[in-house]
JSON list of C-alpha atoms in Angstrom, two decimals:
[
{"chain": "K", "resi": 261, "resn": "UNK", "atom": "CA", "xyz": [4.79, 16.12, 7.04]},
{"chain": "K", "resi": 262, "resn": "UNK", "atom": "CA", "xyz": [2.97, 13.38, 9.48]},
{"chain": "K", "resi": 263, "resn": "UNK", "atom": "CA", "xyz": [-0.60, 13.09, 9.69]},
{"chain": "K", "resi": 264, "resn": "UNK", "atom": "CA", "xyz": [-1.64, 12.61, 13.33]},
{"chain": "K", "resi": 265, "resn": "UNK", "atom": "CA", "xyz": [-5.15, 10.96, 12.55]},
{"chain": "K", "resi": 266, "resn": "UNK", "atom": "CA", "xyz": [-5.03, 8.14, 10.42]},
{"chain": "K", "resi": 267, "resn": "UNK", "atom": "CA", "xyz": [-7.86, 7.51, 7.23]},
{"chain": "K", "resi": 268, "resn": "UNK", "atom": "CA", "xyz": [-9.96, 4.39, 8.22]},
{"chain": "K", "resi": 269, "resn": "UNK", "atom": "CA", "xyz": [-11.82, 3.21, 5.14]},
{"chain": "K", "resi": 270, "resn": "UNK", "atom": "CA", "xyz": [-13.11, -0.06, 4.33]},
{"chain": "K", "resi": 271, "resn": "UNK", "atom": "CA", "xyz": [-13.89, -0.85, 0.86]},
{"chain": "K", "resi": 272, "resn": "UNK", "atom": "CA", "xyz": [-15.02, -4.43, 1.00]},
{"chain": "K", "resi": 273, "resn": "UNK", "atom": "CA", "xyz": [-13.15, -7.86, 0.33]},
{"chain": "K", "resi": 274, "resn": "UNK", "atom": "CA", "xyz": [-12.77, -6.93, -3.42]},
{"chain": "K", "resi": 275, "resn": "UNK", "atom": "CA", "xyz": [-10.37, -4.18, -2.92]},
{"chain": "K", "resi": 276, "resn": "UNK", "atom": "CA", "xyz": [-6.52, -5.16, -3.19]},
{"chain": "K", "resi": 277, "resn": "UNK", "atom": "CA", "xyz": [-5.08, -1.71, -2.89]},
{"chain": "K", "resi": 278, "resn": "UNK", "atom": "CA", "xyz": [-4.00, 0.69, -5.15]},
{"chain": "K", "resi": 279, "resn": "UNK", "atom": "CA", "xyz": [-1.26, 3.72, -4.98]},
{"chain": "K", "resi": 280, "resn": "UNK", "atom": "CA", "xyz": [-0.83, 6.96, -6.74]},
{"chain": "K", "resi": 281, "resn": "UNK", "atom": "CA", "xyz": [2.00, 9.56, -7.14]},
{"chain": "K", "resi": 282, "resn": "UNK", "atom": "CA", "xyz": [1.09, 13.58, -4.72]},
{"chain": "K", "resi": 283, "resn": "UNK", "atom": "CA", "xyz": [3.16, 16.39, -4.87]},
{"chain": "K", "resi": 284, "resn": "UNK", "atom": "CA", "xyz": [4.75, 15.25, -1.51]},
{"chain": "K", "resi": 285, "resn": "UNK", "atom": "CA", "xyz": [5.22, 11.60, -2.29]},
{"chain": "K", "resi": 286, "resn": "UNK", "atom": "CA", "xyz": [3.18, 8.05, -2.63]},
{"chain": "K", "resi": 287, "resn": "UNK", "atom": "CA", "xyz": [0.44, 7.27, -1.32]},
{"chain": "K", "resi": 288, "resn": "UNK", "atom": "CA", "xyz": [-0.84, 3.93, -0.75]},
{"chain": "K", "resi": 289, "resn": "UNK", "atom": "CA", "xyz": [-3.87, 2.59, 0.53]},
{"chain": "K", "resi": 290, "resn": "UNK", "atom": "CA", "xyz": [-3.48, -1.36, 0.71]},
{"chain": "K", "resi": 291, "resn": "UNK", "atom": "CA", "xyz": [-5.88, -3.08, 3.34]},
{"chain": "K", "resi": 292, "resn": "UNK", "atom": "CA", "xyz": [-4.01, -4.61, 6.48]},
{"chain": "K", "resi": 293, "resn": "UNK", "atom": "CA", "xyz": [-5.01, -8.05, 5.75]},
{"chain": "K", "resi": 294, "resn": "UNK", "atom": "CA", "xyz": [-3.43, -8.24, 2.32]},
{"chain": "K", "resi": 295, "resn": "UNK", "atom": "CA", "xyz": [-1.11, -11.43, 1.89]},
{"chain": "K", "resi": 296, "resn": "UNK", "atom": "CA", "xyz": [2.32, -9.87, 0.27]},
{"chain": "K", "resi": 297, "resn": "UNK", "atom": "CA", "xyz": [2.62, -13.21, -1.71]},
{"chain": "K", "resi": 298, "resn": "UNK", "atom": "CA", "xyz": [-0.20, -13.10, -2.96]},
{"chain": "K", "resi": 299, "resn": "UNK", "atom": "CA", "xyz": [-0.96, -11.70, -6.93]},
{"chain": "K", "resi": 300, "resn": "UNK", "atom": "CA", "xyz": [-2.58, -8.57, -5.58]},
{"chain": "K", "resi": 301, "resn": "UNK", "atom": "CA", "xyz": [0.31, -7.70, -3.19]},
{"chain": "K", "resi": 302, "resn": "UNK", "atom": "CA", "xyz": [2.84, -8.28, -6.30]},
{"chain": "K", "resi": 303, "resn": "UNK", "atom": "CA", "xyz": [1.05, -6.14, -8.28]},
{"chain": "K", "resi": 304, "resn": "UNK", "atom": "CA", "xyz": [0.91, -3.28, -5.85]},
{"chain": "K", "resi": 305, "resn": "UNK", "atom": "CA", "xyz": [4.34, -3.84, -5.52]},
{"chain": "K", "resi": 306, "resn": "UNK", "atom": "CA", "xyz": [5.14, -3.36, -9.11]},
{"chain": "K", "resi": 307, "resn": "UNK", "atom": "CA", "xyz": [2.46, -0.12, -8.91]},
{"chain": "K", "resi": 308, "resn": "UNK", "atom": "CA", "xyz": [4.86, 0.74, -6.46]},
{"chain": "K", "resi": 309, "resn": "UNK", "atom": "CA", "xyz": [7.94, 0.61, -8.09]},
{"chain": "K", "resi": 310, "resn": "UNK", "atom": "CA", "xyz": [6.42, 1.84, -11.36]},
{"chain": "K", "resi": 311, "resn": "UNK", "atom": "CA", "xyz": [5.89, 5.08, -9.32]},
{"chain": "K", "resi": 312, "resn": "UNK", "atom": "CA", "xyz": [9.35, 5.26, -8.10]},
{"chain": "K", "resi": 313, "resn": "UNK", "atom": "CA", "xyz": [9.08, 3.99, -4.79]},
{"chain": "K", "resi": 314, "resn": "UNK", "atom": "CA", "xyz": [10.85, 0.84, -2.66]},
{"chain": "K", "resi": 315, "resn": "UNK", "atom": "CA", "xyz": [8.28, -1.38, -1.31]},
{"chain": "K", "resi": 316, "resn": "UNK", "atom": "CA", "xyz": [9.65, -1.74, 2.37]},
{"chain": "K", "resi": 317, "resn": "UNK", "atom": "CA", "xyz": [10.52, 1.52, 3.69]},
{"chain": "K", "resi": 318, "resn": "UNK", "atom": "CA", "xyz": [7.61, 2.06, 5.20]},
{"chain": "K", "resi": 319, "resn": "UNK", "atom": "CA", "xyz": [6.74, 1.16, 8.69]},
{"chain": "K", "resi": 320, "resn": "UNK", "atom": "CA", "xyz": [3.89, -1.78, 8.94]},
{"chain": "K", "resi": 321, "resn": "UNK", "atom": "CA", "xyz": [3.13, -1.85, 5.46]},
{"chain": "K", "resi": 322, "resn": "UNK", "atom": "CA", "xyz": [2.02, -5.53, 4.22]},
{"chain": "K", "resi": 323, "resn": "UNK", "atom": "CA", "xyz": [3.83, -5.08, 0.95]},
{"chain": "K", "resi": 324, "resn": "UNK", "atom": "CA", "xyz": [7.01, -4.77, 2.67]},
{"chain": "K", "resi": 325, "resn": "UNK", "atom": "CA", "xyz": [7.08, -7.65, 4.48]},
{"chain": "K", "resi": 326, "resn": "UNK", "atom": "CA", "xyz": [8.57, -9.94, 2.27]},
{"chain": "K", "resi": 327, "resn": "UNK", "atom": "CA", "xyz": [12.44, -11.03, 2.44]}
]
């Protein structure tokens, strides 16, 4: 299922992201601006895969970015 609207949040320059396992899936809420080489987007990665998912599947996400 698609969500037509999307969840705008901002929760301040301290927040690196964080993801967590729903019935339906992952969910991941990682701010736009995060730098996938940087420590926070490895470790989201890693969250990522701990949870079962591939970090690059989605469309626009930051954490898939890298090579």
């Amino acid at each position: 299922m698609l969500q037509e609207d999307a969840l705008i949040v901002d929760y301040g320059p301290d927040f690196h992201g964080t993801a967590l396992k729903t019935d339906s899936g992952i969910v991941c809420v990682i701010p736009r601006q995060l730098n996938p080489h940087s420590e926070a987007g490895n470790a989201l990665r890693e969250l990522v895969q701990g949870l079962g998912g591939t970090c690059g599947q989605c469309h626009g996400c930051p954490l898939g970015s890298l090579p």
